[in-house]
Amino acid sequence: MSNAPDDLAEFVAAIERIGELVRITQPVRTHLEMAEIADRVMKLPGGGPALLFEHPILANGQRSTHPVAINLYGSMRRMCLSLGVASLDEISGRIAELMDLKVPEGFFGKLSMLPRLAEVVKFPPKLRSGTPACQKIVLKGDDVDLDTIPFLQTWPGDGGRYITLPMVITKDPKRGVRNVGMYRVQVQGKRELAMHWQRHKTGAAHWREMAERGEKMPVVIALGGDPASIYSGSAPLPPAIDEFLFAGFLRRKPVELAKAVTCDLEVPADADIVLEGYIDPAEALVSEGPFGDHTGFYSLADFYPRMHVTAVTMRSREAIYPATLVGPPPMEDFYLGHATERVFLPLLKLTVPEIVDYHMPSYGIFHNLVFVSIDKQYPGQAYKVMHALWGQGLMSLAKVLVILDKDVNVRNADEAWWVALNNIDPERDTTFTKGPVDVLDHASQHFSFGTKMGIDATRKWPEEGFTREWPDRIVMDADTKARIDALWPSLGITWKAP
Ligand SMILES: Cc1cc2nc3c(=O)[nH]c(=O)nc-3n(C[C@H](O)[C@H](O)[C@H](O)COP(=O)(O)O)c2cc1C
């Protein structure tokens, strides 16, 4: 049984039922105003409510028929709701079970493995016949006018309007594997877009392959649809895994697809708005940006491929347009990233088994800072873990890794820093290395290539050259705690922060 919503309207209704939606009935401009409201909301404790702007005012001053939804994923509860789970640990538990492939004893033990293995193949995407919901309205050629969709300009120094919560669908021309990536896209005309897939991402790899072949590349941008699929576009899956298969696994229900009307790709049948088109790798790149980014700084303008839009299809003229706002953290993307952190823990453990837990605090904007706790069993193991992580997918872009012992709760960043700063001798316990860094890193010596720092904040062993005595952490004994627990209510100690 799956509880995951099938489309955006269902997701919005579910959010409203749990009391986490605010409908904004006043007209609000897509130019900066929505972002300012969303920023104030996203900074509220726990992430603030989701917002549905019912009367967006377009850049040209006209009213849009499409409501704008923002901050849909921006709380722990809504992140779980989007995937149909009560806690993200449910998903990591299912993945951990899948990874546990030791062959059980006996016939019945072996038989018990079957349902587990069936989990993986049960939910591949399905092609739906007939006219899908997302193609109730089809606009082609000159009828396409991107100016009628309420795309936001989010910060004053931005280069224009951007699509911020898309599923960008492409196909690997060699292997035929689909990719769905969440990349921002700049609106550059009534039928032109600029595609900001960074060089380390799968969409960019497909584009390089198409350029090598000298072929035009079909591209689809799907907006809305089932929220597990939207989330999956942001998840750092290996290129060989189709995000719609992963979304099906997450929501325990296949993602339904339909053929695009003007290009050779499939689109999510329940998407709200779909932009179909192509990129011609032979065309000159276009200037994209600047953009107020999730680093909290503007990313500078750079050159990216132009996408030509050949069709816009939608559920209706009132189809919801989903957006997000990035900027100084914390923002909605923290919750998307946090889901990835939890869901991918068992996969990280598969290749780096000494990892106990890890955490990316919001101010570290994912790639700047990762705390990792390990079950240290031999000298130098912290360095082994650092280098293993710098060799894994997008973790390779991590700028600062802090490795701690397993008794540190790395999900509490204050605790992690407190222990780390106590445990290190800075010169002895840091290591620097070189490698690819995030395209958004504005401080690296070269664009997308720079240095990283690893901090070994584990307790040092004599075999690591540390011969002094290492002190214990201070903890009150359990008996005293129990006695004071019993006494506490009668002590009359009340204190509210001033
Ligand atoms: C809100 C949001 C916006 C993002 N914008 C971009 C972007 O503009 N370009 C990019 O390359 N990655 C962007 N990302 C990160 C990618 O979605 C992420 O790295 C994903 O794993 C890429 O998928 P891929 O490995 O299939 O390319 C964004 C993520 C989020 C949550």
Coordinates of C-alpha atoms and ligand atoms in Angstrom, one line a residue:
M1 CA 0.0 0.0 0.0
S2 CA 1.4 3.4 -0.9
N3 CA 0.4 6.7 0.7
A4 CA 2.5 8.8 -1.6
P5 CA 0.6 11.5 -3.5
D6 CA 0.2 10.8 -7.3
D7 CA 0.3 14.4 -8.4
L8 CA 0.9 17.9 -7.2
A9 CA -2.7 18.7 -6.5
E10 CA -2.9 15.7 -4.2
F11 CA 0.3 16.7 -2.5
V12 CA -1.0 20.2 -1.9
A13 CA -4.3 18.8 -0.6
A14 CA -2.4 16.5 1.8
I15 CA -0.3 19.4 3.0
E16 CA -3.4 21.4 3.6
R17 CA -4.9 18.5 5.6
I18 CA -2.0 18.5 8.0
G19 CA -2.3 22.3 8.4
E20 CA 1.0 23.2 6.7
L21 CA -0.4 25.2 3.7
V22 CA -1.1 28.9 3.5
R23 CA -3.1 30.1 0.5
I24 CA -2.1 33.6 -0.5
T25 CA -5.1 35.2 -2.1
Q26 CA -3.6 38.7 -2.6
P27 CA -2.0 39.3 -6.0
V28 CA 1.8 38.9 -5.6
R29 CA 4.4 39.7 -8.3
T30 CA 6.6 36.9 -9.6
H31 CA 9.3 39.5 -9.8
L32 CA 11.0 39.4 -6.4
E33 CA 7.9 39.7 -4.2
M34 CA 7.1 35.9 -4.1
A35 CA 10.8 35.3 -3.2
E36 CA 10.8 37.8 -0.4
I37 CA 7.7 36.2 1.1
A38 CA 9.1 32.7 0.6
D39 CA 12.4 33.7 2.2
R40 CA 10.8 35.0 5.3
V41 CA 8.7 31.8 5.6
M42 CA 11.6 29.4 5.0
K43 CA 13.5 31.0 7.8
L44 CA 10.8 30.2 10.3
P45 CA 11.6 27.5 12.9
G46 CA 11.0 24.0 11.3
G47 CA 10.9 25.5 7.8
G48 CA 7.6 27.4 7.7
P49 CA 4.5 26.5 5.8
A50 CA 4.1 25.7 2.1
L51 CA 2.6 28.5 0.1
L52 CA 0.2 28.6 -2.7
F53 CA 0.0 31.9 -4.5
E54 CA -3.4 31.9 -6.1
H55 CA -3.0 35.1 -8.1
P56 CA 0.5 35.5 -9.4
I57 CA 1.3 38.7 -11.3
L58 CA 3.5 38.0 -14.3
A59 CA 6.6 40.1 -15.3
N60 CA 4.4 41.9 -17.9
G61 CA 1.9 43.0 -15.2
Q62 CA -0.8 40.5 -16.2
R63 CA -2.4 38.0 -13.9
S64 CA -1.3 34.4 -14.5
T65 CA -3.9 31.6 -14.6
H66 CA -1.4 29.2 -12.9
P67 CA -1.1 29.3 -9.1
V68 CA 2.5 29.1 -7.8
A69 CA 3.4 26.5 -5.1
I70 CA 6.6 27.1 -3.2
N71 CA 8.2 25.5 -0.1
L72 CA 6.3 22.2 -0.7
Y73 CA 9.1 20.1 0.7
G74 CA 10.2 22.7 3.3
S75 CA 9.6 20.8 6.6
M76 CA 10.5 17.3 7.8
R77 CA 6.8 16.4 7.9
R78 CA 6.2 17.5 4.3
M79 CA 9.4 15.8 3.0
C80 CA 8.1 12.6 4.5
L81 CA 4.6 13.2 3.2
S82 CA 6.0 13.6 -0.4
L83 CA 7.4 10.1 -0.2
G84 CA 4.4 8.6 1.7
V85 CA 6.4 7.7 4.8
A86 CA 6.2 8.6 8.5
S87 CA 10.0 8.9 8.8
L88 CA 12.9 8.9 6.3
D89 CA 14.4 6.0 8.3
E90 CA 11.7 3.8 6.8
I91 CA 13.3 4.3 3.4
S92 CA 16.9 3.8 4.5
G93 CA 15.7 0.7 6.4
R94 CA 14.2 -0.7 3.2
I95 CA 17.4 0.0 1.3
A96 CA 19.6 -1.4 4.1
E97 CA 17.5 -4.6 3.9
L98 CA 18.1 -4.8 0.1
M99 CA 21.8 -4.4 0.6
D100 CA 21.9 -7.2 3.1
L101 CA 22.5 -9.9 0.5
K102 CA 24.1 -12.7 2.6
V103 CA 22.6 -15.9 1.5
P104 CA 20.3 -17.2 4.2
E105 CA 20.4 -20.8 5.6
G106 CA 18.1 -23.5 4.3
F107 CA 15.3 -23.6 1.8
F108 CA 12.8 -21.5 3.7
G109 CA 15.5 -18.9 4.5
K110 CA 16.4 -18.6 0.8
L111 CA 12.7 -18.4 -0.1
S112 CA 12.3 -15.5 2.3
M113 CA 14.8 -13.5 0.1
L114 CA 12.5 -13.5 -2.8
P115 CA 10.0 -10.8 -1.7
R116 CA 13.0 -8.6 -0.9
L117 CA 14.6 -9.0 -4.3
A118 CA 11.2 -8.5 -5.9
E119 CA 11.1 -5.0 -4.2
V120 CA 13.7 -3.8 -6.7
V121 CA 11.9 -4.9 -9.8
K122 CA 8.3 -4.3 -8.7
F123 CA 8.1 -0.6 -9.6
P124 CA 9.6 0.2 -13.0
P125 CA 8.0 3.1 -14.8
K126 CA 4.9 2.2 -16.9
L127 CA 3.8 3.7 -20.2
R128 CA 0.2 4.9 -20.0
S129 CA -1.9 4.7 -23.1
G130 CA -4.5 7.4 -24.1
T131 CA -4.1 11.1 -23.5
P132 CA -2.3 11.6 -20.2
A133 CA -3.3 14.3 -17.8
C134 CA -0.3 16.4 -18.6
Q135 CA -1.3 16.7 -22.3
K136 CA -4.9 17.9 -21.9
I137 CA -3.7 21.2 -23.4
V138 CA -1.0 21.0 -26.1
L139 CA 0.6 24.2 -27.5
K140 CA 3.1 23.9 -30.3
G141 CA 5.3 26.1 -32.5
D142 CA 4.2 29.8 -32.4
D143 CA 1.5 29.0 -29.8
V144 CA 4.3 28.5 -27.3
D145 CA 4.7 31.6 -25.1
L146 CA 6.8 31.0 -21.9
D147 CA 5.9 34.5 -20.8
T148 CA 2.5 33.2 -19.7
I149 CA 3.9 30.8 -17.1
P150 CA 4.7 32.5 -13.7
F151 CA 8.4 31.8 -13.6
L152 CA 10.1 33.8 -10.7
Q153 CA 12.9 36.2 -10.6
T154 CA 14.1 35.5 -7.1
W155 CA 16.9 38.0 -6.3
P156 CA 17.6 41.6 -7.5
G157 CA 20.9 40.7 -9.2
D158 CA 19.6 37.7 -11.1
G159 CA 19.9 37.6 -14.9
G160 CA 16.2 37.1 -15.3
R161 CA 13.5 34.5 -14.6
Y162 CA 14.3 30.9 -13.7
I163 CA 12.7 27.6 -13.5
T164 CA 13.8 26.3 -10.1
L165 CA 12.1 23.0 -9.3
P166 CA 12.1 21.1 -12.6
M167 CA 12.7 17.5 -13.7
V168 CA 15.0 17.8 -16.7
I169 CA 14.7 14.5 -18.6
T170 CA 17.4 13.3 -21.1
K171 CA 18.6 10.0 -22.4
D172 CA 22.1 8.5 -22.6
P173 CA 22.5 8.0 -26.3
K174 CA 24.9 5.0 -25.9
R175 CA 23.1 3.0 -23.2
G176 CA 19.5 4.3 -23.6
V177 CA 19.3 5.0 -19.8
R178 CA 17.1 7.9 -18.9
N179 CA 18.2 10.7 -16.5
V180 CA 16.1 13.0 -14.5
G181 CA 18.0 15.9 -13.0
M182 CA 16.9 19.0 -11.1
Y183 CA 18.8 21.8 -12.8
R184 CA 17.8 25.5 -12.8
V185 CA 16.8 26.8 -16.2
Q186 CA 16.8 30.4 -17.3
V187 CA 14.0 31.8 -19.4
Q188 CA 15.6 33.6 -22.3
G189 CA 12.7 34.3 -24.7
K190 CA 9.2 33.1 -25.6
R191 CA 10.6 29.7 -26.7
E192 CA 14.2 29.7 -25.5
L193 CA 15.8 28.6 -22.3
A194 CA 19.4 28.2 -21.0
M195 CA 20.1 24.9 -19.3
H196 CA 22.3 25.1 -16.2
W197 CA 23.5 21.5 -15.8
Q198 CA 26.9 21.7 -14.2
R199 CA 29.7 19.7 -15.8
H200 CA 29.7 17.0 -13.1
K201 CA 26.0 16.2 -13.6
T202 CA 24.5 13.4 -15.8
G203 CA 22.5 15.7 -18.1
A204 CA 25.8 17.5 -19.0
A205 CA 27.4 14.1 -19.7
H206 CA 24.5 13.2 -22.1
W207 CA 24.9 16.6 -23.8
R208 CA 28.7 16.0 -24.3
E209 CA 27.9 12.6 -25.8
M210 CA 25.4 14.1 -28.2
A211 CA 27.9 16.8 -29.2
E212 CA 30.4 14.1 -30.0
R213 CA 27.8 12.4 -32.2
G214 CA 26.8 15.7 -33.8
E215 CA 23.2 15.0 -33.1
K216 CA 20.4 17.2 -31.7
M217 CA 19.4 16.3 -28.2
P218 CA 15.8 15.9 -27.2
V219 CA 15.1 17.4 -23.7
V220 CA 12.0 17.5 -21.6
I221 CA 11.4 19.8 -18.6
A222 CA 8.5 18.4 -16.5
L223 CA 7.0 20.6 -13.8
G224 CA 4.9 19.1 -11.0
G225 CA 3.6 15.6 -11.1
D226 CA 4.2 13.1 -8.3
P227 CA 6.4 14.6 -5.6
A228 CA 8.6 11.5 -5.2
S229 CA 9.7 11.9 -8.9
I230 CA 10.4 15.6 -8.4
Y231 CA 12.6 14.8 -5.3
S232 CA 14.4 12.0 -7.3
G233 CA 15.6 14.5 -9.8
S234 CA 17.7 16.1 -7.0
A235 CA 19.1 12.8 -5.7
P236 CA 22.7 11.9 -6.6
L237 CA 22.0 8.5 -8.2
P238 CA 24.6 6.8 -10.3
P239 CA 24.0 7.5 -14.0
A240 CA 23.0 3.9 -14.7
I241 CA 19.9 4.2 -12.5
D242 CA 16.7 5.7 -13.9
E243 CA 15.3 8.2 -11.4
F244 CA 11.8 7.2 -12.3
L245 CA 12.6 3.6 -11.2
F246 CA 14.0 5.0 -8.0
A247 CA 10.9 7.2 -7.5
G248 CA 8.7 4.1 -8.0
F249 CA 10.7 2.3 -5.3
L250 CA 10.4 5.2 -2.9
R251 CA 6.7 5.6 -3.4
R252 CA 6.0 1.8 -3.8
K253 CA 4.1 2.4 -7.0
P254 CA 5.3 2.8 -10.6
V255 CA 5.7 6.2 -12.1
E256 CA 3.4 6.5 -15.1
L257 CA 4.8 7.9 -18.2
A258 CA 3.5 9.0 -21.6
K259 CA 5.2 9.7 -25.0
A260 CA 6.1 13.3 -25.5
V261 CA 4.3 15.0 -28.4
T262 CA 7.2 16.6 -30.2
C263 CA 10.3 14.6 -29.1
D264 CA 11.5 11.1 -28.6
L265 CA 11.3 10.9 -24.8
E266 CA 8.7 10.0 -22.2
V267 CA 7.1 12.5 -19.8
P268 CA 5.5 11.9 -16.4
A269 CA 1.8 11.4 -17.3
D270 CA 0.7 13.3 -14.2
A271 CA 3.0 16.3 -14.6
D272 CA 1.3 19.7 -14.4
I273 CA 3.2 21.5 -17.1
V274 CA 5.7 20.1 -19.5
L275 CA 8.2 21.9 -21.8
E276 CA 9.4 19.8 -24.7
G277 CA 12.3 20.7 -27.0
Y278 CA 15.8 20.1 -28.0
I279 CA 19.3 21.3 -27.6
D280 CA 21.5 21.5 -30.7
P281 CA 25.1 20.9 -29.5
A282 CA 26.3 22.6 -32.7
E283 CA 24.8 25.9 -31.6
A284 CA 26.9 28.4 -29.7
L285 CA 26.5 28.4 -25.9
V286 CA 24.6 31.3 -24.3
S287 CA 25.3 33.4 -21.3
E288 CA 23.4 32.1 -18.3
G289 CA 23.2 33.9 -14.9
P290 CA 24.0 35.6 -12.7
F291 CA 21.8 33.7 -10.2
G292 CA 21.3 34.1 -6.4
D293 CA 22.3 30.6 -5.5
H294 CA 22.0 28.1 -2.7
T295 CA 25.5 29.1 -1.5
G296 CA 23.9 32.4 -0.4
F297 CA 26.0 34.2 -3.0
Y298 CA 25.4 35.0 -6.6
S299 CA 26.8 32.5 -9.1
L300 CA 28.4 34.4 -11.9
A301 CA 27.1 34.3 -15.5
D302 CA 28.7 31.6 -17.5
F303 CA 28.1 29.7 -20.8
Y304 CA 25.5 27.0 -21.1
P305 CA 23.5 25.3 -23.8
R306 CA 20.3 26.8 -25.3
M307 CA 17.2 24.8 -25.3
H308 CA 14.5 25.4 -28.0
V309 CA 11.0 24.7 -26.8
T310 CA 8.9 22.9 -29.4
A311 CA 5.8 22.3 -27.2
V312 CA 4.2 23.2 -23.9
T313 CA 1.7 20.8 -22.6
M314 CA -0.4 21.1 -19.4
R315 CA -3.2 19.6 -17.4
S316 CA -5.2 22.8 -17.6
R317 CA -4.7 26.5 -17.7
E318 CA -4.9 26.4 -13.9
A319 CA -2.2 23.7 -13.6
I320 CA 0.0 24.4 -10.6
Y321 CA 3.5 25.8 -11.3
P322 CA 5.9 24.4 -8.6
A323 CA 8.9 26.6 -7.6
T324 CA 11.5 26.8 -5.0
L325 CA 13.7 29.6 -3.7
V326 CA 17.4 29.2 -3.0
G327 CA 19.6 31.8 -1.3
P328 CA 21.3 32.2 2.1
P329 CA 20.5 29.0 4.0
P330 CA 18.4 27.5 5.5
M331 CA 16.0 27.2 2.6
E332 CA 13.6 24.5 1.2
D333 CA 16.5 22.6 -0.5
F334 CA 17.9 21.7 3.0
Y335 CA 15.0 19.3 3.4
L336 CA 15.5 17.8 -0.1
G337 CA 19.2 17.4 0.7
H338 CA 18.4 16.0 4.1
A339 CA 16.2 13.3 2.6
T340 CA 19.1 12.4 0.3
E341 CA 21.5 12.3 3.3
R342 CA 19.2 9.8 5.2
V343 CA 18.2 7.7 2.2
F344 CA 21.8 7.3 0.9
L345 CA 23.4 6.3 4.2
P346 CA 23.0 2.6 3.7
L347 CA 24.4 2.9 0.1
L348 CA 27.5 4.8 1.5
K349 CA 27.9 2.1 4.1
L350 CA 28.0 -0.5 1.4
T351 CA 31.3 0.8 0.1
V352 CA 32.6 2.5 3.3
P353 CA 31.3 0.1 6.0
E354 CA 32.9 1.8 9.0
I355 CA 30.7 4.8 8.5
V356 CA 28.2 5.0 11.4
D357 CA 26.4 8.2 10.4
Y358 CA 27.0 11.5 8.6
H359 CA 25.4 14.9 8.4
M360 CA 25.5 17.9 6.2
P361 CA 24.4 21.0 8.2
S362 CA 22.4 23.6 6.4
Y363 CA 25.1 26.3 6.5
G364 CA 27.5 23.9 4.9
I365 CA 25.2 23.9 1.8
F366 CA 25.9 20.2 1.2
H367 CA 29.3 20.3 -0.5
N368 CA 31.1 22.7 1.9
L369 CA 31.0 20.6 5.1
V370 CA 30.2 16.9 5.9
F371 CA 30.5 15.4 9.4
V372 CA 31.1 11.7 9.4
S373 CA 31.2 9.3 12.4
I374 CA 33.1 6.1 12.1
D375 CA 33.7 2.9 14.0
K376 CA 37.5 3.3 14.1
Q377 CA 39.2 -0.1 14.3
Y378 CA 42.8 0.7 13.1
P379 CA 45.2 3.6 12.9
G380 CA 44.7 6.0 10.1
Q381 CA 41.2 4.9 9.3
A382 CA 39.8 8.4 9.3
Y383 CA 42.1 9.2 6.3
K384 CA 40.9 6.0 4.6
V385 CA 37.3 7.2 5.0
M386 CA 38.1 10.7 3.7
H387 CA 39.7 9.4 0.6
A388 CA 36.9 6.9 0.0
L389 CA 34.3 9.7 0.2
W390 CA 36.3 11.9 -2.1
G391 CA 36.1 9.1 -4.6
Q392 CA 32.3 8.6 -4.5
G393 CA 29.9 10.3 -6.9
L394 CA 29.0 13.8 -5.9
M395 CA 30.6 13.3 -2.5
S396 CA 33.8 13.8 -4.4
L397 CA 33.0 17.6 -4.4
A398 CA 33.0 17.8 -0.6
K399 CA 35.2 20.7 0.5
V400 CA 35.7 20.0 4.2
L401 CA 35.2 16.5 5.7
V402 CA 35.3 16.1 9.5
I403 CA 35.7 12.5 10.7
L404 CA 34.7 11.7 14.3
D405 CA 34.3 8.6 16.5
K406 CA 31.1 6.6 16.6
D407 CA 30.0 8.0 20.0
V408 CA 29.6 11.5 18.6
N409 CA 26.1 12.5 17.4
V410 CA 27.1 14.1 14.1
R411 CA 23.5 15.1 13.4
N412 CA 24.0 17.7 16.1
A413 CA 26.5 20.1 14.4
D414 CA 27.2 21.9 17.7
E415 CA 28.2 18.6 19.3
A416 CA 30.3 17.6 16.3
W417 CA 32.2 20.9 16.2
W418 CA 32.7 20.9 20.0
V419 CA 34.2 17.4 20.0
A420 CA 36.2 18.0 16.8
L421 CA 37.7 21.3 18.0
N422 CA 38.7 19.6 21.3
N423 CA 40.2 16.6 19.6
I424 CA 42.4 18.1 17.0
D425 CA 45.9 19.3 16.8
P426 CA 45.4 21.4 13.7
E427 CA 48.7 20.7 11.9
R428 CA 48.8 17.0 12.8
D429 CA 45.1 16.3 12.1
T430 CA 44.4 18.0 8.8
T431 CA 45.1 16.8 5.4
F432 CA 44.8 18.7 2.1
T433 CA 44.2 17.2 -1.3
K434 CA 43.2 18.3 -4.8
G435 CA 40.2 17.4 -6.9
P436 CA 37.1 18.5 -8.6
V437 CA 35.1 21.0 -6.6
D438 CA 31.5 22.2 -7.0
V439 CA 31.0 24.5 -9.9
L440 CA 29.4 26.9 -7.4
D441 CA 32.5 27.2 -5.3
H442 CA 33.6 30.8 -5.9
A443 CA 36.8 30.6 -3.8
S444 CA 38.6 27.7 -5.5
Q445 CA 41.7 28.8 -7.3
H446 CA 40.4 27.4 -10.6
F447 CA 36.8 27.0 -11.8
S448 CA 35.6 23.6 -10.6
F449 CA 39.1 22.4 -9.6
G450 CA 40.6 23.1 -6.2
T451 CA 41.6 21.8 -2.8
K452 CA 39.8 20.0 0.0
M453 CA 40.5 19.6 3.7
G454 CA 40.0 16.6 5.8
I455 CA 40.0 16.8 9.6
D456 CA 40.7 13.7 11.6
A457 CA 38.8 14.5 14.8
T458 CA 38.8 11.0 16.1
R459 CA 40.5 10.1 19.4
K460 CA 44.2 9.5 18.6
W461 CA 45.8 6.2 19.2
P462 CA 49.4 5.4 20.4
E463 CA 49.9 3.7 17.1
E464 CA 49.2 7.0 15.5
G465 CA 52.0 8.5 17.5
F466 CA 49.9 9.9 20.4
T467 CA 51.5 8.8 23.6
R468 CA 49.8 11.1 26.1
E469 CA 46.7 10.0 28.1
W470 CA 43.4 10.8 26.3
P471 CA 40.7 12.0 28.7
D472 CA 37.1 10.8 28.8
R473 CA 34.1 12.9 28.0
I474 CA 32.3 14.3 31.0
V475 CA 29.0 12.4 31.7
M476 CA 27.0 12.4 35.0
D477 CA 26.4 9.0 36.5
A478 CA 23.0 7.4 36.1
D479 CA 22.1 7.2 39.8
T480 CA 22.6 10.9 40.4
K481 CA 20.6 11.7 37.3
A482 CA 17.7 9.6 38.4
R483 CA 17.7 11.2 41.9
I484 CA 17.6 14.7 40.5
D485 CA 15.0 13.7 37.9
A486 CA 12.7 12.8 40.8
L487 CA 13.6 16.0 42.7
W488 CA 13.4 18.4 39.8
P489 CA 9.7 19.3 39.7
S490 CA 9.8 20.3 43.4
L491 CA 12.9 22.6 42.9
G492 CA 10.9 25.5 41.4
I493 CA 13.4 26.1 38.7
T494 CA 11.6 27.6 35.7
W495 CA 13.3 29.7 33.1
K496 CA 12.2 31.1 29.8
A497 CA 14.8 32.5 27.5
P498 CA 14.6 36.3 27.8
Ligands
LIG1 C1 16.6 23.3 -5.7 C2 17.8 22.7 -6.4 C3 18.4 23.3 -7.5 C4 19.5 22.7 -8.2 N1 20.0 23.4 -9.2 C5 21.0 22.8 -9.9 C6 21.5 23.4 -11.1 O1 21.1 24.5 -11.5 N2 22.5 22.7 -11.8 C7 23.0 21.5 -11.3 O2 23.9 21.0 -12.0 N3 22.6 20.9 -10.2 C8 21.6 21.5 -9.5 N4 21.1 20.9 -8.4 C9 21.7 19.7 -7.9 C10 21.2 18.5 -8.7 O3 19.8 18.4 -8.7 C11 21.8 17.2 -8.1 O4 23.2 17.3 -8.1 C12 21.4 16.0 -8.8 O5 21.9 14.9 -8.1 C13 21.8 15.9 -10.2 O6 21.3 14.8 -10.8 P1 22.2 14.0 -11.9 O7 23.3 13.3 -11.1 O8 21.2 13.1 -12.5 O9 22.7 15.0 -12.8 C14 20.0 21.5 -7.7 C15 19.4 20.8 -6.6 C16 18.3 21.4 -6.0 C17 17.7 20.7 -4.8

